[in-house]
């Protein structure tokens, strides 16, 4: 587990500090991952509902809107006992009639979660305190939120979605990408979750001393976090942007040749490709050429290619990263 968490940290650190990754693009791509995670989280449960296509589409649309409202609720007010208590109502208002924890007994699978309101509220309060004060790795804390909410089942319905939503919120708050669990992983996910829950109910596993079974679940979720982090990094790499200014270029054919050399680099390394647009600008009475470069190529490589062309053809150049 330590090696897996270290790999996640390495990728996240590169994403957060890389000078060539646009912060606005990073935010947009991160939000795309969050939206995908929410959609798949819902799909994990909709598969159990035997609905016609038209009814399923309507159910999905409303449920996604509810998940978005619950997510915005956490983003705005943070994680507290009060915001946690309201999640059931926000996610599944037809089944959870109030913005509070359940006062009726529920059962899921072979498990019998706590039925006393005070016990439920106490467990959720302890969870919030753990999230605030524990010095454990953020990914492990997020997984603990996932497990504890499912184990306690604080709502009449919507507990799985609540658990995955809070896990995603905790990850996002600490700068980590979501653990996206796709529908094709549903059976494996539920099997591992049940193993971890069985050990929790038997009191043979805990946050501080997880059982082998719980570690399997932790590894599963952490692997999903690593996968989404790597995907985000790949997307950012493929959309790096640069402005290349070519000054006093004697011939437009040279501009075209320089642009083609940059494009060829993307094909040569087997990456996701590099796009180059040629722009004309008026500067101090002379016409300079600007290359708008987007793609899987680093500043060092762009600058090296352009500098070589400048030496070969006799013009001046500058390269700037569009990191914002």
mmCIF file of C-alpha atoms in Angstrom:
data_model
loop_
_atom_site.group_PDB
_atom_site.id
_atom_site.type_symbol
_atom_site.label_atom_id
_atom_site.label_comp_id
_atom_site.label_asym_id
_atom_site.label_seq_id
_atom_site.Cartn_x
_atom_site.Cartn_y
_atom_site.Cartn_z
ATOM 1 C CA UNK A 1 0.000 0.000 0.000
ATOM 2 C CA UNK A 2 2.836 2.406 0.819
ATOM 3 C CA UNK A 3 4.306 2.009 -2.674
ATOM 4 C CA UNK A 4 0.898 2.579 -4.260
ATOM 5 C CA UNK A 5 0.306 5.736 -2.221
ATOM 6 C CA UNK A 6 3.806 6.949 -3.125
ATOM 7 C CA UNK A 7 3.022 6.506 -6.834
ATOM 8 C CA UNK A 8 -0.172 8.527 -6.424
ATOM 9 C CA UNK A 9 1.737 11.279 -4.620
ATOM 10 C CA UNK A 10 4.369 11.417 -7.375
ATOM 11 C CA UNK A 11 1.790 11.924 -10.115
ATOM 12 C CA UNK A 12 -0.229 14.479 -8.131
ATOM 13 C CA UNK A 13 2.938 16.409 -7.275
ATOM 14 C CA UNK A 14 3.938 16.571 -10.947
ATOM 15 C CA UNK A 15 0.473 17.798 -11.893
ATOM 16 C CA UNK A 16 0.419 20.500 -9.215
ATOM 17 C CA UNK A 17 3.895 21.957 -9.761
ATOM 18 C CA UNK A 18 4.526 21.509 -13.492
ATOM 19 C CA UNK A 19 5.082 25.016 -14.923
ATOM 20 C CA UNK A 20 3.715 24.085 -18.349
ATOM 21 C CA UNK A 21 0.313 22.821 -17.215
ATOM 22 C CA UNK A 22 -2.436 25.433 -17.430
ATOM 23 C CA UNK A 23 -4.146 25.960 -14.076
ATOM 24 C CA UNK A 24 -7.467 26.723 -15.772
ATOM 25 C CA UNK A 25 -7.161 23.601 -17.908
ATOM 26 C CA UNK A 26 -6.218 21.559 -14.850
ATOM 27 C CA UNK A 27 -9.376 22.737 -13.087
ATOM 28 C CA UNK A 28 -11.540 21.987 -16.117
ATOM 29 C CA UNK A 29 -10.112 18.500 -16.639
ATOM 30 C CA UNK A 30 -10.354 17.766 -12.897
ATOM 31 C CA UNK A 31 -14.027 18.728 -12.923
ATOM 32 C CA UNK A 32 -14.556 16.434 -15.910
ATOM 33 C CA UNK A 33 -13.196 13.542 -13.855
ATOM 34 C CA UNK A 34 -15.493 14.445 -10.955
ATOM 35 C CA UNK A 35 -18.535 14.507 -13.242
ATOM 36 C CA UNK A 36 -17.564 11.138 -14.673
ATOM 37 C CA UNK A 37 -17.107 9.699 -11.188
ATOM 38 C CA UNK A 38 -20.604 10.898 -10.211
ATOM 39 C CA UNK A 39 -22.194 9.389 -13.314
ATOM 40 C CA UNK A 40 -20.536 6.019 -12.747
ATOM 41 C CA UNK A 41 -21.380 6.125 -9.038
ATOM 42 C CA UNK A 42 -25.033 6.454 -9.979
ATOM 43 C CA UNK A 43 -24.763 3.733 -12.636
ATOM 44 C CA UNK A 44 -23.511 1.273 -10.016
ATOM 45 C CA UNK A 45 -26.934 1.475 -8.356
ATOM 46 C CA UNK A 46 -29.205 2.058 -11.354
ATOM 47 C CA UNK A 47 -28.208 -1.353 -12.703
ATOM 48 C CA UNK A 48 -30.298 -2.837 -9.889
ATOM 49 C CA UNK A 49 -33.426 -0.944 -10.948
ATOM 50 C CA UNK A 50 -35.575 -2.644 -13.572
ATOM 51 C CA UNK A 51 -36.748 0.403 -15.521
ATOM 52 C CA UNK A 52 -37.706 1.041 -19.121
ATOM 53 C CA UNK A 53 -35.307 3.200 -21.136
ATOM 54 C CA UNK A 54 -37.412 6.364 -20.976
ATOM 55 C CA UNK A 55 -37.964 6.005 -17.234
ATOM 56 C CA UNK A 56 -34.294 5.166 -16.727
ATOM 57 C CA UNK A 57 -33.169 8.315 -18.554
ATOM 58 C CA UNK A 58 -35.479 10.467 -16.438
ATOM 59 C CA UNK A 59 -34.351 8.723 -13.257
ATOM 60 C CA UNK A 60 -30.708 9.210 -14.223
ATOM 61 C CA UNK A 61 -31.195 12.902 -15.043
ATOM 62 C CA UNK A 62 -32.891 13.675 -11.731
ATOM 63 C CA UNK A 63 -30.448 11.563 -9.726
ATOM 64 C CA UNK A 64 -27.439 13.276 -11.313
ATOM 65 C CA UNK A 65 -28.946 16.671 -10.504
ATOM 66 C CA UNK A 66 -29.365 15.539 -6.904
ATOM 67 C CA UNK A 67 -25.757 14.335 -6.737
ATOM 68 C CA UNK A 68 -24.591 17.658 -8.136
ATOM 69 C CA UNK A 69 -26.597 19.518 -5.478
ATOM 70 C CA UNK A 70 -25.100 17.343 -2.750
ATOM 71 C CA UNK A 71 -21.599 17.910 -4.115
ATOM 72 C CA UNK A 72 -22.139 21.681 -4.236
ATOM 73 C CA UNK A 73 -23.452 21.504 -0.668
ATOM 74 C CA UNK A 74 -20.165 19.968 0.528
ATOM 75 C CA UNK A 75 -18.074 22.368 -1.560
ATOM 76 C CA UNK A 76 -19.878 25.356 -0.079
ATOM 77 C CA UNK A 77 -20.145 24.351 3.569
ATOM 78 C CA UNK A 78 -17.438 21.729 4.037
ATOM 79 C CA UNK A 79 -17.701 18.411 5.842
ATOM 80 C CA UNK A 80 -19.430 18.634 9.210
ATOM 81 C CA UNK A 81 -22.014 16.636 11.109
ATOM 82 C CA UNK A 82 -24.714 18.939 9.741
ATOM 83 C CA UNK A 83 -23.652 18.788 6.100
ATOM 84 C CA UNK A 84 -23.197 15.040 6.341
ATOM 85 C CA UNK A 85 -26.673 14.591 7.834
ATOM 86 C CA UNK A 86 -28.242 16.478 4.915
ATOM 87 C CA UNK A 87 -26.706 14.307 2.187
ATOM 88 C CA UNK A 88 -29.381 11.611 2.258
ATOM 89 C CA UNK A 89 -32.146 14.153 1.653
ATOM 90 C CA UNK A 90 -30.171 15.920 -1.082
ATOM 91 C CA UNK A 91 -29.315 12.689 -2.898
ATOM 92 C CA UNK A 92 -32.580 10.741 -2.466
ATOM 93 C CA UNK A 93 -35.310 13.106 -1.186
ATOM 94 C CA UNK A 94 -38.155 10.689 -1.953
ATOM 95 C CA UNK A 95 -36.796 8.163 0.550
ATOM 96 C CA UNK A 96 -35.107 10.489 3.057
ATOM 97 C CA UNK A 97 -37.780 12.944 4.154
ATOM 98 C CA UNK A 98 -35.619 15.169 6.373
ATOM 99 C CA UNK A 99 -32.114 16.635 6.340
ATOM 100 C CA UNK A 100 -31.068 14.274 9.074
ATOM 101 C CA UNK A 101 -29.969 10.717 9.737
ATOM 102 C CA UNK A 102 -32.534 7.928 9.683
ATOM 103 C CA UNK A 103 -34.646 6.990 12.701
ATOM 104 C CA UNK A 104 -35.806 3.661 11.270
ATOM 105 C CA UNK A 105 -34.017 0.333 11.006
ATOM 106 C CA UNK A 106 -32.478 -0.738 7.689
ATOM 107 C CA UNK A 107 -30.669 -3.817 6.477
ATOM 108 C CA UNK A 108 -28.401 -4.325 3.494
ATOM 109 C CA UNK A 109 -27.184 -7.721 2.419
ATOM 110 C CA UNK A 110 -26.407 -9.806 5.480
ATOM 111 C CA UNK A 111 -25.421 -6.756 7.521
ATOM 112 C CA UNK A 112 -27.388 -5.059 10.275
ATOM 113 C CA UNK A 113 -26.120 -1.487 10.700
ATOM 114 C CA UNK A 114 -26.749 0.567 13.860
ATOM 115 C CA UNK A 115 -30.421 1.437 14.318
ATOM 116 C CA UNK A 116 -30.229 3.888 17.218
ATOM 117 C CA UNK A 117 -30.203 7.529 16.052
ATOM 118 C CA UNK A 118 -27.756 8.651 18.734
ATOM 119 C CA UNK A 119 -25.363 5.870 17.793
ATOM 120 C CA UNK A 120 -25.566 6.788 14.103
ATOM 121 C CA UNK A 121 -24.971 10.480 14.834
ATOM 122 C CA UNK A 122 -22.111 9.584 17.170
ATOM 123 C CA UNK A 123 -20.393 7.462 14.544
ATOM 124 C CA UNK A 124 -20.743 10.192 11.930
ATOM 125 C CA UNK A 125 -19.417 12.810 14.357
ATOM 126 C CA UNK A 126 -16.381 10.614 15.006
ATOM 127 C CA UNK A 127 -15.878 10.265 11.254
ATOM 128 C CA UNK A 128 -15.905 14.038 10.760
ATOM 129 C CA UNK A 129 -13.378 14.444 13.578
ATOM 130 C CA UNK A 130 -11.161 11.774 12.038
ATOM 131 C CA UNK A 131 -11.231 13.548 8.679
ATOM 132 C CA UNK A 132 -10.271 16.826 10.369
ATOM 133 C CA UNK A 133 -7.561 15.678 12.747
ATOM 134 C CA UNK A 134 -6.023 12.410 11.571
ATOM 135 C CA UNK A 135 -2.494 12.647 10.163
ATOM 136 C CA UNK A 136 -3.017 9.545 8.017
ATOM 137 C CA UNK A 137 -2.573 9.702 4.253
ATOM 138 C CA UNK A 138 -5.456 11.613 2.593
ATOM 139 C CA UNK A 139 -6.283 8.694 0.305
ATOM 140 C CA UNK A 140 -6.627 6.336 3.277
ATOM 141 C CA UNK A 141 -8.806 8.863 5.101
ATOM 142 C CA UNK A 142 -11.070 9.210 2.068
ATOM 143 C CA UNK A 143 -11.431 5.432 1.802
ATOM 144 C CA UNK A 144 -12.264 5.323 5.514
ATOM 145 C CA UNK A 145 -15.099 7.799 4.912
ATOM 146 C CA UNK A 146 -16.374 5.523 2.154
ATOM 147 C CA UNK A 147 -16.273 2.423 4.368
ATOM 148 C CA UNK A 148 -17.691 4.022 7.494
ATOM 149 C CA UNK A 149 -20.683 5.581 5.750
ATOM 150 C CA UNK A 150 -21.560 2.285 4.087
ATOM 151 C CA UNK A 151 -21.102 0.384 7.364
ATOM 152 C CA UNK A 152 -23.268 2.757 9.407
ATOM 153 C CA UNK A 153 -25.799 3.258 6.584
ATOM 154 C CA UNK A 154 -26.989 6.565 8.093
ATOM 155 C CA UNK A 155 -29.790 7.068 5.553
ATOM 156 C CA UNK A 156 -32.838 5.128 4.438
ATOM 157 C CA UNK A 157 -31.499 5.159 0.862
ATOM 158 C CA UNK A 158 -28.594 6.640 -1.090
ATOM 159 C CA UNK A 159 -25.876 5.401 1.260
ATOM 160 C CA UNK A 160 -23.564 4.087 -1.462
ATOM 161 C CA UNK A 161 -23.741 7.315 -3.440
ATOM 162 C CA UNK A 162 -23.213 9.318 -0.251
ATOM 163 C CA UNK A 163 -20.172 7.218 0.644
ATOM 164 C CA UNK A 164 -18.564 7.619 -2.767
ATOM 165 C CA UNK A 165 -19.434 11.329 -2.857
ATOM 166 C CA UNK A 166 -17.804 12.012 0.515
ATOM 167 C CA UNK A 167 -14.785 9.950 -0.521
ATOM 168 C CA UNK A 168 -14.471 12.075 -3.669
ATOM 169 C CA UNK A 169 -14.901 15.291 -1.699
ATOM 170 C CA UNK A 170 -12.157 14.323 0.764
ATOM 171 C CA UNK A 171 -9.821 13.432 -2.097
ATOM 172 C CA UNK A 172 -10.542 16.677 -3.952
ATOM 173 C CA UNK A 173 -10.049 18.773 -0.826
ATOM 174 C CA UNK A 174 -6.565 17.289 -0.439
ATOM 175 C CA UNK A 175 -5.695 17.756 -4.123
ATOM 176 C CA UNK A 176 -6.253 14.165 -5.256
ATOM 177 C CA UNK A 177 -8.270 12.916 -8.204
ATOM 178 C CA UNK A 178 -11.414 10.803 -7.658
ATOM 179 C CA UNK A 179 -11.421 7.028 -7.530
ATOM 180 C CA UNK A 180 -13.615 6.333 -10.539
ATOM 181 C CA UNK A 181 -15.415 2.989 -10.235
ATOM 182 C CA UNK A 182 -17.016 2.090 -13.569
ATOM 183 C CA UNK A 183 -20.074 -0.188 -13.924
ATOM 184 C CA UNK A 184 -17.946 -3.039 -15.310
ATOM 185 C CA UNK A 185 -16.148 -3.117 -11.933
ATOM 186 C CA UNK A 186 -19.414 -3.322 -10.001
ATOM 187 C CA UNK A 187 -19.282 -6.983 -8.981
ATOM 188 C CA UNK A 188 -15.612 -6.796 -7.998
ATOM 189 C CA UNK A 189 -16.183 -3.558 -6.084
ATOM 190 C CA UNK A 190 -19.144 -4.952 -4.138
ATOM 191 C CA UNK A 191 -17.314 -8.202 -3.380
ATOM 192 C CA UNK A 192 -14.299 -6.362 -1.946
ATOM 193 C CA UNK A 193 -16.527 -3.931 -0.071
ATOM 194 C CA UNK A 194 -18.433 -6.817 1.510
ATOM 195 C CA UNK A 195 -15.191 -8.489 2.597
ATOM 196 C CA UNK A 196 -14.048 -5.278 4.283
ATOM 197 C CA UNK A 197 -17.460 -4.743 5.904
ATOM 198 C CA UNK A 198 -17.596 -8.319 7.173
ATOM 199 C CA UNK A 199 -14.286 -7.780 8.974
ATOM 200 C CA UNK A 200 -15.455 -4.429 10.334
ATOM 201 C CA UNK A 201 -18.674 -5.919 11.731
ATOM 202 C CA UNK A 202 -16.666 -8.793 13.222
ATOM 203 C CA UNK A 203 -14.345 -6.204 14.802
ATOM 204 C CA UNK A 204 -11.299 -7.873 13.237
ATOM 205 C CA UNK A 205 -10.468 -4.772 11.208
ATOM 206 C CA UNK A 206 -10.257 -1.049 11.884
ATOM 207 C CA UNK A 207 -8.892 2.141 10.361
ATOM 208 C CA UNK A 208 -5.736 1.875 12.447
ATOM 209 C CA UNK A 209 -5.310 -1.904 12.021
ATOM 210 C CA UNK A 210 -6.937 -2.991 8.758
ATOM 211 C CA UNK A 211 -7.390 -6.677 7.995
ATOM 212 C CA UNK A 212 -6.045 -8.311 4.859
ATOM 213 C CA UNK A 213 -9.563 -8.166 3.461
ATOM 214 C CA UNK A 214 -9.888 -4.449 4.107
ATOM 215 C CA UNK A 215 -6.477 -3.851 2.547
ATOM 216 C CA UNK A 216 -7.775 -5.472 -0.633
ATOM 217 C CA UNK A 217 -10.551 -2.879 -0.750
ATOM 218 C CA UNK A 218 -8.102 -0.071 0.023
ATOM 219 C CA UNK A 219 -5.836 -1.222 -2.785
ATOM 220 C CA UNK A 220 -8.761 -1.380 -5.209
ATOM 221 C CA UNK A 221 -9.850 2.205 -4.508
ATOM 222 C CA UNK A 222 -6.292 3.584 -4.368
ATOM 223 C CA UNK A 223 -5.590 1.993 -7.753
ATOM 224 C CA UNK A 224 -8.604 3.843 -9.144
ATOM 225 C CA UNK A 225 -7.242 7.111 -7.729
ATOM 226 C CA UNK A 226 -3.864 6.434 -9.345
ATOM 227 C CA UNK A 227 -5.562 5.679 -12.654
ATOM 228 C CA UNK A 228 -7.502 8.942 -12.703
ATOM 229 C CA UNK A 229 -4.396 10.906 -11.652
ATOM 230 C CA UNK A 230 -2.403 9.411 -14.529
ATOM 231 C CA UNK A 231 -5.243 10.140 -16.914
ATOM 232 C CA UNK A 232 -5.353 13.771 -15.775
ATOM 233 C CA UNK A 233 -1.602 14.075 -16.271
ATOM 234 C CA UNK A 234 -1.846 12.599 -19.773
ATOM 235 C CA UNK A 235 -4.634 15.019 -20.682
ATOM 236 C CA UNK A 236 -2.597 17.970 -19.401
ATOM 237 C CA UNK A 237 0.519 16.804 -21.249
ATOM 238 C CA UNK A 238 -1.460 16.580 -24.468
ATOM 239 C CA UNK A 239 -2.792 20.131 -24.109
ATOM 240 C CA UNK A 240 0.307 22.131 -23.199
ATOM 241 C CA UNK A 241 0.383 25.463 -25.034
ATOM 242 C CA UNK A 242 3.224 27.692 -26.259
ATOM 243 C CA UNK A 243 3.579 30.915 -28.203
ATOM 244 C CA UNK A 244 6.590 30.888 -30.534
ATOM 245 C CA UNK A 245 7.531 34.245 -32.062
ATOM 246 C CA UNK A 246 9.660 34.231 -35.230
ATOM 247 C CA UNK A 247 11.312 37.605 -35.934
ATOM 248 C CA UNK A 248 12.741 38.726 -39.283
ATOM 249 C CA UNK A 249 11.984 35.485 -41.096
ATOM 250 C CA UNK A 250 13.165 35.900 -44.713
ATOM 251 C CA UNK A 251 10.668 33.491 -46.295
ATOM 252 C CA UNK A 252 7.251 32.073 -45.371
ATOM 253 C CA UNK A 253 8.463 28.653 -46.477
ATOM 254 C CA UNK A 254 10.853 28.765 -43.516
ATOM 255 C CA UNK A 255 7.920 29.393 -41.174
ATOM 256 C CA UNK A 256 6.089 26.402 -42.632
ATOM 257 C CA UNK A 257 9.214 24.247 -42.289
ATOM 258 C CA UNK A 258 9.664 25.273 -38.639
ATOM 259 C CA UNK A 259 6.024 24.485 -37.882
ATOM 260 C CA UNK A 260 6.361 21.098 -39.556
ATOM 261 C CA UNK A 261 9.444 20.211 -37.491
ATOM 262 C CA UNK A 262 7.473 20.869 -34.308
ATOM 263 C CA UNK A 263 4.544 18.756 -35.549
ATOM 264 C CA UNK A 264 6.902 15.947 -36.528
ATOM 265 C CA UNK A 265 8.234 15.752 -32.972
ATOM 266 C CA UNK A 266 4.807 14.685 -31.719
ATOM 267 C CA UNK A 267 4.663 11.830 -34.245
ATOM 268 C CA UNK A 268 8.280 10.843 -33.592
ATOM 269 C CA UNK A 269 7.819 10.239 -29.841
ATOM 270 C CA UNK A 270 4.549 8.372 -30.348
ATOM 271 C CA UNK A 271 2.643 10.855 -28.198
ATOM 272 C CA UNK A 272 -0.810 12.302 -28.689
ATOM 273 C CA UNK A 273 0.377 14.683 -31.386
ATOM 274 C CA UNK A 274 1.207 18.377 -31.651
ATOM 275 C CA UNK A 275 -0.884 21.037 -33.390
ATOM 276 C CA UNK A 276 0.736 24.192 -34.783
ATOM 277 C CA UNK A 277 -1.124 27.229 -36.146
ATOM 278 C CA UNK A 278 0.709 29.963 -38.061
ATOM 279 C CA UNK A 279 -0.388 33.514 -37.189
ATOM 280 C CA UNK A 280 0.670 36.873 -38.651
ATOM 281 C CA UNK A 281 1.144 39.813 -36.271
ATOM 282 C CA UNK A 282 2.129 43.440 -36.780
ATOM 283 C CA UNK A 283 4.974 44.532 -34.467
ATOM 284 C CA UNK A 284 6.840 47.866 -34.672
ATOM 285 C CA UNK A 285 6.074 48.243 -38.335
ATOM 286 C CA UNK A 286 7.319 44.768 -39.299
ATOM 287 C CA UNK A 287 5.428 41.554 -39.746
ATOM 288 C CA UNK A 288 6.510 38.775 -37.408
ATOM 289 C CA UNK A 289 5.219 35.244 -37.459
ATOM 290 C CA UNK A 290 3.728 33.509 -34.454
ATOM 291 C CA UNK A 291 3.321 29.774 -34.036
ATOM 292 C CA UNK A 292 0.511 28.750 -31.704
ATOM 293 C CA UNK A 293 1.628 25.326 -30.418
ATOM 294 C CA UNK A 294 -0.619 22.869 -28.557
ATOM 295 C CA UNK A 295 0.156 19.259 -27.696
ATOM 296 C CA UNK A 296 2.291 16.613 -26.059
ATOM 297 C CA UNK A 297 5.614 18.429 -26.178
ATOM 298 C CA UNK A 298 7.699 20.144 -23.509
ATOM 299 C CA UNK A 299 9.154 23.648 -23.429
ATOM 300 C CA UNK A 300 12.691 22.293 -23.760
ATOM 301 C CA UNK A 301 11.780 20.398 -26.924
ATOM 302 C CA UNK A 302 9.911 23.330 -28.518
ATOM 303 C CA UNK A 303 12.722 25.737 -27.727
ATOM 304 C CA UNK A 304 15.340 23.300 -29.030
ATOM 305 C CA UNK A 305 13.574 22.789 -32.354
ATOM 306 C CA UNK A 306 12.945 26.501 -32.897
ATOM 307 C CA UNK A 307 16.489 27.504 -31.884
ATOM 308 C CA UNK A 308 17.911 24.992 -34.388
ATOM 309 C CA UNK A 309 15.673 26.400 -37.141
ATOM 310 C CA UNK A 310 16.716 29.962 -36.238
ATOM 311 C CA UNK A 311 20.382 29.013 -36.586
ATOM 312 C CA UNK A 312 19.765 27.166 -39.855
ATOM 313 C CA UNK A 313 17.707 29.916 -41.505
ATOM 314 C CA UNK A 314 18.969 33.088 -39.843
ATOM 315 C CA UNK A 315 16.108 34.580 -37.829
ATOM 316 C CA UNK A 316 15.406 35.448 -34.182
ATOM 317 C CA UNK A 317 12.938 33.648 -31.960
ATOM 318 C CA UNK A 318 11.346 33.438 -28.513
ATOM 319 C CA UNK A 319 9.224 30.742 -26.846
ATOM 320 C CA UNK A 320 6.713 31.304 -24.039
ATOM 321 C CA UNK A 321 4.566 28.766 -22.213
ATOM 322 C CA UNK A 322 0.856 29.656 -21.913
ATOM 323 C CA UNK A 323 0.514 28.211 -18.437
ATOM 324 C CA UNK A 324 -2.596 30.200 -17.513
#
